[in-house]
Coordinates of C-alpha atoms and ligand atoms in Angstrom, one line a residue:
X181 CA 68.9 -55.9 8.3
X182 CA 68.0 -53.1 11.5
X183 CA 65.1 -53.9 13.3
X184 CA 62.6 -51.3 14.2
X185 CA 62.8 -49.4 17.5
X186 CA 59.4 -48.7 19.2
X187 CA 58.5 -47.4 22.8
X188 CA 55.2 -47.9 23.9
X189 CA 54.6 -46.1 27.4
X190 CA 52.5 -47.6 29.1
X191 CA 52.7 -51.3 31.0
X192 CA 48.7 -51.7 31.1
X193 CA 46.7 -53.9 28.3
X194 CA 46.6 -52.1 25.3
X195 CA 50.3 -51.3 25.6
X196 CA 51.3 -54.9 26.9
X197 CA 49.2 -56.9 23.4
X198 CA 51.3 -53.6 21.3
X199 CA 53.9 -54.5 22.9
X200 CA 53.8 -58.3 22.3
X201 CA 52.6 -58.0 19.1
X202 CA 55.1 -55.7 17.7
X203 CA 58.1 -58.2 19.6
X204 CA 56.4 -61.1 17.5
X205 CA 56.8 -59.6 14.3
X206 CA 60.4 -58.6 15.2
X207 CA 60.6 -54.7 15.8
X208 CA 62.5 -53.9 19.7
X209 CA 60.6 -52.3 22.0
X210 CA 60.8 -50.6 24.8
X211 CA 57.5 -49.8 27.1
X212 CA 58.6 -47.0 30.0
X213 CA 56.5 -47.6 32.5
X214 CA 55.3 -45.8 35.5
X215 CA 54.6 -47.7 37.6
X216 CA 57.2 -50.8 39.1
X217 CA 55.2 -53.4 37.8
X218 CA 53.0 -54.4 35.0
X219 CA 48.8 -53.5 33.9
X220 CA 48.5 -50.5 34.6
X221 CA 44.5 -50.0 36.3
X222 CA 44.5 -53.8 36.3
X223 CA 47.0 -53.6 39.9
X224 CA 46.3 -55.1 43.0
X225 CA 46.5 -53.4 46.6
X226 CA 48.3 -55.4 50.0
X227 CA 45.8 -56.4 52.6
X228 CA 46.0 -58.6 55.6
X229 CA 44.7 -61.2 53.6
X230 CA 47.4 -60.4 50.8
X231 CA 46.2 -58.8 47.4
X232 CA 43.2 -57.2 46.1
X233 CA 42.2 -57.1 43.1
X234 CA 41.7 -53.8 42.5
X235 CA 40.6 -52.3 39.0
X236 CA 38.3 -54.6 36.6
X237 CA 37.4 -57.8 38.2
X238 CA 35.2 -59.4 36.0
X239 CA 37.3 -60.5 33.2
X240 CA 34.9 -61.2 29.8
X241 CA 36.1 -62.3 26.1
X242 CA 38.4 -64.7 26.1
X243 CA 38.2 -64.8 22.6
X244 CA 40.0 -61.5 22.6
X245 CA 42.8 -63.0 24.3
X246 CA 42.8 -66.8 22.5
X247 CA 42.9 -64.2 19.3
X248 CA 46.3 -62.4 20.1
X249 CA 48.3 -65.5 22.0
X250 CA 47.1 -67.4 18.7
X251 CA 48.5 -65.1 16.6
X252 CA 52.4 -65.1 18.7
X253 CA 52.2 -69.3 18.8
X254 CA 51.3 -68.9 22.5
X255 CA 48.0 -70.8 23.9
X256 CA 46.4 -68.7 26.4
X257 CA 45.0 -71.4 28.1
X258 CA 48.5 -72.5 28.8
X259 CA 50.2 -69.4 30.2
X260 CA 47.3 -68.1 32.6
X261 CA 44.9 -70.4 34.2
X262 CA 41.0 -69.8 33.7
X263 CA 37.5 -71.0 35.2
X264 CA 34.3 -70.3 33.6
X265 CA 31.9 -69.0 36.3
X266 CA 28.7 -70.4 36.5
X267 CA 26.6 -67.4 38.2
X268 CA 28.3 -64.8 36.4
X269 CA 26.6 -62.7 39.6
X270 CA 24.1 -62.0 42.2
X271 CA 21.8 -58.9 42.6
X272 CA 20.2 -57.4 45.9
X273 CA 17.7 -54.7 46.6
X274 CA 17.7 -54.8 50.0
X275 CA 16.0 -57.4 52.2
X276 CA 14.2 -58.6 49.5
X277 CA 15.2 -61.6 47.0
X278 CA 18.4 -61.1 45.0
X279 CA 18.1 -62.6 41.3
X280 CA 21.4 -64.4 40.2
X281 CA 21.9 -64.6 36.6
X282 CA 24.1 -66.8 34.1
X283 CA 26.3 -67.7 31.8
X284 CA 23.4 -69.6 30.3
X285 CA 20.5 -67.4 28.6
X286 CA 17.2 -69.9 29.4
X287 CA 18.8 -70.4 33.2
X288 CA 19.2 -67.1 33.6
X289 CA 16.0 -66.7 32.1
X290 CA 14.1 -69.5 34.4
X291 CA 15.7 -67.6 37.6
X292 CA 14.5 -63.9 36.3
X293 CA 10.8 -65.4 35.4
X294 CA 10.6 -67.3 39.7
X295 CA 11.6 -63.3 40.7
X296 CA 9.5 -60.9 38.5
X297 CA 7.2 -63.4 36.6
X298 CA 6.4 -64.4 33.4
X299 CA 7.0 -61.1 31.2
X300 CA 9.8 -60.5 33.1
X301 CA 11.4 -64.5 32.0
X302 CA 9.6 -63.0 28.1
X303 CA 11.6 -59.1 28.1
X304 CA 14.8 -60.9 29.3
X305 CA 14.6 -63.1 26.2
X306 CA 14.4 -60.6 23.6
X307 CA 16.1 -59.1 25.6
X308 CA 19.7 -61.3 25.3
X309 CA 18.6 -62.2 21.8
X310 CA 18.5 -58.2 20.6
X311 CA 22.3 -57.8 22.6
X312 CA 23.9 -60.7 21.3
X313 CA 22.7 -58.7 17.0
X314 CA 23.8 -55.6 18.5
X315 CA 26.8 -57.5 19.6
X316 CA 27.6 -59.5 16.4
X317 CA 26.8 -56.6 14.2
X318 CA 29.6 -54.2 15.7
X319 CA 32.0 -57.2 16.5
X320 CA 34.5 -56.9 13.4
X321 CA 32.8 -54.3 11.7
X322 CA 33.2 -51.7 15.3
X323 CA 35.4 -53.2 17.3
X324 CA 37.8 -55.4 15.8
X325 CA 38.1 -52.9 13.1
X326 CA 39.9 -48.9 13.0
X327 CA 38.2 -46.4 14.0
X328 CA 35.2 -46.1 11.5
X329 CA 32.7 -43.3 10.6
X330 CA 29.1 -43.0 11.4
X331 CA 28.9 -42.9 7.9
X332 CA 31.0 -45.5 7.4
X333 CA 29.5 -47.8 9.8
X334 CA 25.8 -47.5 8.2
X335 CA 26.7 -47.6 4.8
X336 CA 28.7 -51.4 5.6
X337 CA 25.8 -51.7 8.0
X338 CA 22.6 -51.2 5.6
X339 CA 19.3 -51.0 7.0
X340 CA 20.2 -53.4 10.4
X341 CA 21.9 -50.6 11.5
X342 CA 18.8 -49.4 12.5
X343 CA 19.3 -52.2 15.1
X344 CA 22.2 -51.0 16.5
X345 CA 19.9 -48.3 18.3
X346 CA 22.1 -45.2 17.9
X347 CA 19.6 -42.9 19.1
X348 CA 17.8 -44.6 21.7
X349 CA 19.0 -44.1 25.2
X350 CA 19.8 -47.5 26.7
X351 CA 16.7 -46.5 30.2
X352 CA 14.3 -46.2 27.5
X353 CA 14.8 -49.1 25.2
X354 CA 15.3 -51.0 28.5
X355 CA 12.1 -50.0 29.4
X356 CA 10.8 -51.8 25.6
X357 CA 11.9 -54.5 27.8
X358 CA 12.1 -54.3 31.9
X359 CA 8.1 -53.3 33.7
X360 CA 10.0 -54.7 36.3
X361 CA 11.7 -51.7 38.0
X362 CA 14.3 -54.1 39.2
X363 CA 15.5 -55.1 35.9
X364 CA 15.1 -52.2 34.6
X365 CA 17.8 -51.7 36.7
X366 CA 19.5 -54.4 36.7
X367 CA 20.0 -54.4 33.0
X368 CA 20.6 -50.9 33.0
X369 CA 23.8 -51.2 35.2
X370 CA 26.3 -52.6 32.6
X371 CA 26.9 -48.8 31.1
X372 CA 28.6 -48.4 33.9
X373 CA 30.9 -50.3 32.4
X374 CA 32.3 -47.7 29.5
X375 CA 31.8 -44.8 32.4
X376 CA 28.5 -44.0 31.3
X377 CA 25.2 -43.0 33.2
X378 CA 22.8 -45.9 31.4
X379 CA 20.1 -42.3 31.2
X380 CA 22.9 -41.5 28.3
X381 CA 24.4 -44.0 27.0
X382 CA 22.2 -45.3 23.8
X383 CA 21.1 -48.2 23.7
X384 CA 23.9 -49.6 21.5
X385 CA 26.1 -50.9 24.9
X386 CA 22.9 -52.9 25.2
X387 CA 26.1 -55.3 23.7
X388 CA 27.7 -55.5 26.6
X389 CA 25.2 -57.2 28.5
X390 CA 26.2 -59.8 25.3
X391 CA 29.4 -59.8 26.4
X392 CA 29.1 -60.7 30.2
X393 CA 25.9 -62.6 29.1
X394 CA 28.3 -64.6 26.7
X395 CA 31.0 -65.6 29.7
X396 CA 32.9 -64.3 32.7
X397 CA 36.3 -66.2 33.9
X398 CA 38.3 -65.6 36.8
X399 CA 42.4 -65.5 35.8
X400 CA 43.6 -67.8 38.8
X401 CA 46.5 -65.5 41.0
X402 CA 44.2 -62.6 40.4
X403 CA 43.4 -60.7 37.5
X404 CA 46.9 -58.5 37.3
X405 CA 48.6 -62.6 36.4
X406 CA 46.9 -61.8 33.2
X407 CA 49.3 -58.5 32.6
X408 CA 51.9 -60.4 34.2
X409 CA 51.6 -63.1 31.6
X410 CA 50.9 -60.9 28.3
X411 CA 54.6 -59.2 29.8
X412 CA 56.4 -62.2 30.3
X413 CA 55.6 -63.1 26.6
X414 CA 57.3 -59.6 25.3
X415 CA 59.8 -59.6 27.7
X416 CA 60.5 -63.0 25.8
X417 CA 60.1 -61.8 22.4
X418 CA 63.1 -58.9 23.7
X419 CA 60.9 -56.5 24.8
X420 CA 63.0 -53.8 26.8
X421 CA 61.2 -53.6 30.0
X422 CA 61.7 -50.1 32.2
X423 CA 59.5 -50.2 35.1
X424 CA 59.1 -47.4 37.7
X425 CA 60.2 -45.1 35.5
X426 CA 58.0 -42.3 34.1
X427 CA 58.1 -40.7 30.3
X428 CA 58.2 -36.9 30.8
X429 CA 57.5 -35.4 27.0
X430 CA 57.8 -37.2 23.8
X431 CA 60.6 -35.9 21.3
X432 CA 59.2 -35.0 17.9
X433 CA 61.2 -33.5 14.8
X434 CA 60.8 -32.5 11.8
X435 CA 56.8 -32.4 13.1
X436 CA 58.2 -36.6 13.5
X437 CA 57.5 -38.5 16.7
X438 CA 61.8 -39.7 17.4
X439 CA 61.9 -41.0 21.0
X440 CA 61.1 -40.1 24.5
X441 CA 62.8 -38.1 26.9
X442 CA 63.0 -40.0 30.9
X443 CA 62.4 -37.8 34.1
X444 CA 66.1 -37.4 34.7
X445 CA 66.4 -36.5 31.0
X446 CA 67.4 -39.6 29.3
X447 CA 66.6 -40.1 26.4
X448 CA 65.4 -43.2 24.0
X449 CA 65.5 -42.8 20.6
X450 CA 62.8 -44.4 18.4
X451 CA 61.3 -45.3 15.0
X452 CA 57.7 -45.1 16.2
X453 CA 56.6 -44.3 20.1
X454 CA 52.6 -45.9 20.8
X455 CA 51.2 -43.3 24.1
X456 CA 49.1 -46.7 26.7
X457 CA 48.6 -43.4 28.6
X458 CA 45.1 -41.5 28.5
X459 CA 44.8 -39.3 25.5
X460 CA 43.6 -36.8 27.1
X461 CA 46.4 -36.5 28.7
X462 CA 49.0 -35.5 25.7
X463 CA 46.0 -32.8 25.0
X464 CA 47.2 -31.6 28.7
X465 CA 50.4 -31.0 27.3
X466 CA 51.1 -34.3 29.8
X467 CA 53.7 -35.5 26.9
X468 CA 55.0 -32.4 26.4
X469 CA 54.5 -29.6 24.6
X470 CA 54.8 -30.8 20.8
X471 CA 52.4 -32.6 21.6
X472 CA 49.5 -31.2 22.9
X473 CA 47.7 -31.2 19.5
X474 CA 48.2 -35.0 18.5
X475 CA 44.6 -35.3 19.3
X476 CA 41.3 -33.9 19.0
X477 CA 40.8 -31.3 22.9
X478 CA 38.6 -33.4 25.3
X479 CA 36.4 -31.7 27.1
X480 CA 36.3 -32.4 31.1
X481 CA 32.5 -32.7 31.3
X482 CA 32.6 -35.6 28.7
X483 CA 34.8 -37.4 31.1
X484 CA 33.7 -41.5 31.8
X485 CA 32.9 -42.4 35.9
X486 CA 35.3 -42.8 38.0
X487 CA 35.0 -44.7 41.7
X488 CA 36.1 -45.1 45.2
X489 CA 37.2 -48.7 45.7
X490 CA 37.6 -50.6 48.7
X491 CA 39.9 -53.3 48.9
X492 CA 38.8 -55.3 52.4
X493 CA 40.5 -58.2 54.9
X494 CA 36.5 -59.4 56.0
X495 CA 34.4 -61.4 58.0
X496 CA 31.1 -62.1 56.1
X497 CA 27.8 -63.3 57.6
X498 CA 24.1 -63.0 56.4
X499 CA 24.5 -62.8 53.0
X500 CA 25.0 -65.8 50.7
X501 CA 28.0 -63.8 48.4
X502 CA 29.0 -65.1 45.0
X503 CA 31.8 -64.2 43.8
X504 CA 30.8 -61.1 42.1
X505 CA 27.6 -58.8 43.5
X506 CA 25.8 -56.2 42.5
X507 CA 23.6 -54.3 46.4
X508 CA 21.1 -51.7 43.8
X509 CA 19.9 -48.4 45.2
X510 CA 16.1 -48.0 45.7
X511 CA 16.8 -44.4 43.1
X512 CA 19.1 -44.8 40.4
X513 CA 18.5 -41.7 38.6
X514 CA 19.2 -40.3 42.0
X515 CA 22.6 -41.6 42.3
X516 CA 23.6 -40.5 38.1
X517 CA 22.1 -36.9 39.0
X518 CA 24.6 -36.9 42.0
X519 CA 27.0 -38.1 39.4
X520 CA 26.3 -36.6 36.7
X521 CA 25.4 -33.6 36.5
X522 CA 26.0 -32.4 40.8
X523 CA 29.5 -33.4 40.8
X524 CA 29.0 -35.8 44.3
X525 CA 29.0 -39.5 45.5
X526 CA 25.1 -40.6 46.0
X527 CA 23.2 -40.1 48.6
X528 CA 22.9 -43.9 48.9
X529 CA 25.5 -45.3 46.5
X530 CA 25.0 -49.1 44.2
X531 CA 27.9 -51.2 45.7
X532 CA 30.0 -53.1 43.3
X533 CA 31.0 -56.0 46.0
X534 CA 33.7 -58.7 44.1
X535 CA 34.1 -62.2 46.7
X536 CA 36.8 -63.7 45.7
X537 CA 38.7 -66.3 47.5
X538 CA 34.7 -67.5 46.6
X539 CA 33.9 -69.7 44.3
X540 CA 30.7 -71.6 42.1
X541 CA 32.2 -75.0 44.1
X542 CA 33.3 -75.8 47.1
X543 CA 32.1 -73.7 50.9
X544 CA 32.8 -70.3 51.9
X545 CA 35.2 -69.6 53.8
X546 CA 34.7 -69.0 57.1
X547 CA 36.4 -67.2 58.0
X548 CA 37.9 -63.1 57.4
X549 CA 38.3 -62.6 53.4
X550 CA 39.0 -60.5 50.1
X551 CA 36.4 -57.8 49.2
X552 CA 36.1 -55.4 47.4
X553 CA 34.0 -53.1 47.2
X554 CA 32.9 -50.2 44.6
X555 CA 31.0 -46.9 44.1
X556 CA 30.6 -45.3 41.1
X557 CA 32.1 -41.4 41.2
X558 CA 32.4 -38.1 39.9
X559 CA 35.4 -37.1 37.4
X560 CA 36.4 -35.0 39.4
X561 CA 39.7 -34.9 41.4
X562 CA 40.7 -31.6 38.9
X563 CA 38.6 -29.7 41.3
X564 CA 39.5 -31.9 44.3
X565 CA 36.9 -33.8 44.0
X566 CA 35.1 -36.0 46.0
X567 CA 37.1 -34.9 49.8
X568 CA 38.4 -37.2 52.7
X569 CA 35.4 -36.1 54.4
X570 CA 32.2 -37.5 51.7
X571 CA 34.7 -40.3 51.4
X572 CA 34.5 -41.3 54.7
X573 CA 30.5 -40.3 55.0
X574 CA 30.5 -42.8 51.1
X575 CA 31.9 -45.7 53.4
X576 CA 28.7 -45.2 55.7
X577 CA 26.1 -45.4 53.3
X578 CA 28.0 -47.8 51.4
X579 CA 27.5 -49.9 54.2
X580 CA 24.4 -48.9 55.0
X581 CA 22.9 -50.7 51.6
X582 CA 25.5 -53.9 52.5
X583 CA 23.2 -53.9 55.9
X584 CA 20.0 -53.5 54.2
X585 CA 20.1 -57.3 52.3
X586 CA 21.9 -58.4 55.9
X587 CA 25.2 -58.6 54.8
X588 CA 27.8 -57.4 57.8
X589 CA 31.2 -56.7 57.3
X590 CA 34.2 -56.8 60.2
X591 CA 36.9 -55.1 58.5
X592 CA 40.2 -56.2 59.9
X593 CA 42.3 -54.6 56.6
X594 CA 40.9 -52.2 54.1
X595 CA 42.7 -49.4 51.9
X596 CA 40.4 -46.7 50.2
X597 CA 41.3 -45.0 46.0
X598 CA 39.4 -42.3 45.2
X599 CA 39.3 -40.0 42.4
X600 CA 42.1 -37.9 43.1
X601 CA 44.1 -41.1 43.9
X602 CA 43.1 -42.7 40.6
X603 CA 44.0 -39.2 38.7
X604 CA 47.4 -39.5 40.2
X605 CA 47.9 -42.9 39.0
X606 CA 46.4 -42.2 35.9
X607 CA 47.0 -38.6 34.8
X608 CA 45.4 -36.2 32.7
X609 CA 42.3 -38.6 33.7
X610 CA 40.8 -36.6 36.7
X611 CA 39.8 -40.1 38.3
X612 CA 38.0 -40.9 35.5
X613 CA 38.5 -44.5 34.0
X614 CA 37.4 -45.0 30.7
X615 CA 38.4 -42.3 28.9
X616 CA 35.5 -40.4 27.3
X617 CA 31.8 -41.4 28.5
X618 CA 29.8 -43.3 25.7
X619 CA 27.3 -40.8 25.8
X620 CA 25.0 -40.1 23.2
X621 CA 25.3 -41.2 19.4
X622 CA 28.7 -39.7 18.9
X623 CA 30.8 -40.5 21.0
X624 CA 32.1 -43.8 19.8
X625 CA 33.0 -42.4 16.9
X626 CA 34.9 -39.5 18.5
X627 CA 37.2 -41.6 20.6
X628 CA 40.5 -41.2 18.6
X629 CA 41.8 -44.3 16.8
X630 CA 45.4 -45.7 16.8
X631 CA 47.6 -42.8 14.2
X632 CA 47.6 -39.4 15.7
X633 CA 48.3 -35.9 14.1
X634 CA 52.0 -36.3 14.4
X635 CA 53.4 -39.1 12.6
X636 CA 55.5 -42.4 14.5
X637 CA 53.5 -41.3 17.4
X638 CA 50.3 -43.6 18.1
X639 CA 47.7 -44.2 20.5
X640 CA 46.1 -47.3 22.6
X641 CA 44.2 -48.0 25.9
X642 CA 41.1 -47.7 27.2
X643 CA 40.9 -44.3 26.6
X644 CA 40.8 -44.5 22.5
X645 CA 38.9 -46.8 20.1
X646 CA 36.9 -49.3 21.0
X647 CA 36.6 -47.8 24.0
X648 CA 36.8 -49.5 27.4
X649 CA 37.8 -52.3 29.4
X650 CA 40.4 -55.2 29.3
X651 CA 39.3 -57.0 26.1
X652 CA 38.9 -53.3 24.7
X653 CA 42.0 -52.0 25.7
X654 CA 43.8 -55.2 24.1
X655 CA 42.3 -55.2 20.7
X656 CA 43.4 -50.7 20.6
X657 CA 47.1 -52.2 21.2
X658 CA 46.5 -55.3 18.5
X659 CA 45.5 -52.6 16.0
X660 CA 48.0 -50.0 16.9
X661 CA 50.5 -52.2 16.5
X662 CA 49.4 -53.3 13.1
X663 CA 48.9 -49.6 12.5
X664 CA 52.5 -49.3 13.0
X665 CA 53.7 -52.2 11.0
X666 CA 52.1 -50.5 7.9
X667 CA 53.4 -47.2 8.6
X668 CA 56.7 -48.3 9.2
X669 CA 56.5 -50.9 6.1
X670 CA 54.6 -48.5 3.9
X671 CA 55.5 -45.2 5.3
X672 CA 58.4 -43.6 5.3
X673 CA 58.4 -40.3 6.9
X674 CA 60.3 -37.9 4.8
X675 CA 60.5 -34.2 5.0
X676 CA 58.0 -33.7 2.8
X677 CA 55.3 -35.5 4.4
X678 CA 56.6 -34.1 8.3
X679 CA 55.9 -30.4 8.7
X680 CA 57.3 -28.3 11.4
X681 CA 55.0 -27.9 14.1
X682 CA 53.9 -31.2 14.5
X683 CA 50.9 -32.2 12.0
X684 CA 50.7 -34.2 9.3
X685 CA 49.9 -34.0 6.4
X686 CA 48.5 -37.0 5.6
Ligands
FAD295 C1 38.2 -49.3 39.7 C2 38.6 -50.4 38.2 C3 37.5 -50.9 38.1 C4 37.5 -51.6 36.3 N1 36.4 -53.2 36.2 C5 36.8 -53.5 34.9 C6 36.0 -54.6 34.9 O1 36.1 -55.3 35.4 N2 36.3 -55.5 33.8 C7 36.6 -55.2 32.6 O2 37.3 -55.6 31.1 N3 37.2 -53.4 32.2 C8 37.7 -53.0 34.0 N4 37.9 -52.1 34.1 C9 37.9 -51.1 33.4 C10 39.7 -51.7 32.5 O3 40.8 -51.8 33.7 C11 40.4 -50.4 32.1 O4 39.8 -50.0 30.7 C12 42.3 -51.6 30.9 O5 42.6 -52.1 32.0 C13 42.4 -49.9 30.4 O6 43.6 -49.8 30.2 P1 44.8 -49.7 29.1 O7 45.6 -50.0 28.3 O8 44.2 -48.4 28.9 O9 45.8 -48.6 30.4 P2 46.1 -48.6 32.1 O10 45.5 -49.8 32.6 O11 45.2 -46.9 31.7 O12 47.5 -48.6 32.2 C14 48.2 -47.0 31.0 C15 49.6 -47.5 32.3 O13 50.2 -46.0 31.9 C16 51.3 -45.6 32.2 N5 51.6 -44.5 32.1 C17 50.8 -43.2 31.9 N6 51.5 -42.0 31.0 C18 53.3 -42.8 31.5 C19 54.0 -41.6 30.9 N7 53.9 -40.5 31.3 N8 55.6 -42.4 32.3 C20 55.4 -44.1 31.7 N9 54.1 -44.7 32.3 C21 53.3 -43.7 32.2 C22 50.1 -45.5 33.9 O14 50.7 -46.3 34.8 C23 49.3 -47.1 33.9 O15 49.9 -48.6 34.3 C24 37.9 -50.8 35.9 C25 39.0 -50.4 35.6 C26 39.2 -49.7 37.4 C27 40.0 -48.8 37.6

């Protein structure tokens, strides 16, 4: 029997997970990727000291990948080398004491007790228990399920649904756990893992703190090794990868997706197409007019955070860096007002710094080392912002923030990526890195699911359900693979179910 042909546009985490699973099920998969390598946002940038991870650096929820690898008869540990971190992250506020969080709740509670007193430790224990509960309530019913409706989720959860606190902001909810403003800020920052402001995100995002609490791993060779591993396993199952090749449009015949046209005119016919670019790119017509209404309109106002990032080779002195470090600004609200309301970079940014040559054990590097710094930024690339001068000013204030905690950097090599660069790399985003922001109770339910309004056109990636982040994007890829398989087996497309003009009747 002839294998079903599936074209996947994009070798980001969602596209790779879908490719691996579909190839394993016997589909003839072709992945078309504009970049030269797999990984998408999971990318590397060269410095004097070698490649620096320039996208995701916090690897959590390894169970999602264990399950994916198991499904295809492989073992994650045999393909990539993971090391758990004991210190999840080191947090600093100016020249005051710093606070480490650990992969062990009681150890973190003790550290918080020493840092902020017994009330802080008690608040943290309650917070850790509640965020764990929210995570457990939503794991199978929301995160790993095809996109549920609010009503469906609420009826599934019953009274325990109140525990997920969708109608309260994260910032407000945190006030009931933490009196110390530093702890309030630290736990509010988890909203940014979904590209959102803690002042607008629902308290439900407490679950992100639990995802991190449950474990953070480093990957030998860098995060992109995970993408390479998935691509290698998919290739071993017959997937063809076309790197350095952009899809110009998705072909639609009789209202049904039938393949893709590449920049240059070549076409690839398919029985199903999975779009792993940003969902908003379709609506903006970036995959051709025939699929421009495949997903609902997205308002640029709802976009998630962008970032300015610095990949550095530098000698660091004056502050004992861990692998993950956060240097907080004094006024978090002012920071998010600047980004979300005024569309500009904050005057005083919070800085995330990943010291990629460090580990829990072993001595710190004695010479220059590879560092990655990130400051949140507005997704305003459509308007040309932030301009180079604004980014240069931000670099100066970022260095001030690090110096405030005693850290000085002697930089030998640097590469800066800002919202306009991200918008070019990830078309249709305006630089937003996480799809739509999770602002308000309904935001999570507005993300599109795997199916689109066009039969045989599917979505996978951080801009669709269940949301952004490496594990979530992988789940979306698995959900897309499942939906493609269901449709190819059980829903042969006929002229009756597909109307010209691109809208499906089912
Ligand atoms: C700076 C940064 C830091 C982050 N930190 C973390 C973190 O610490 N932990 C975490 O879990 N997550 C983090 N994330 C988020 C995480 O990286 C993403 O949510 C996830 O990797 C997105 O995967 P995706 O499947 O959406 O694909 P993407 O990574 O968005 O890749 C999509 C791919 O599609 C390709 N493409 C698009 N259009 C076309 C076309 N027309 N033709 C061909 N190819 C096309 C693009 O080139 C790209 O390679 C971070 C992201 C960034 C940018």
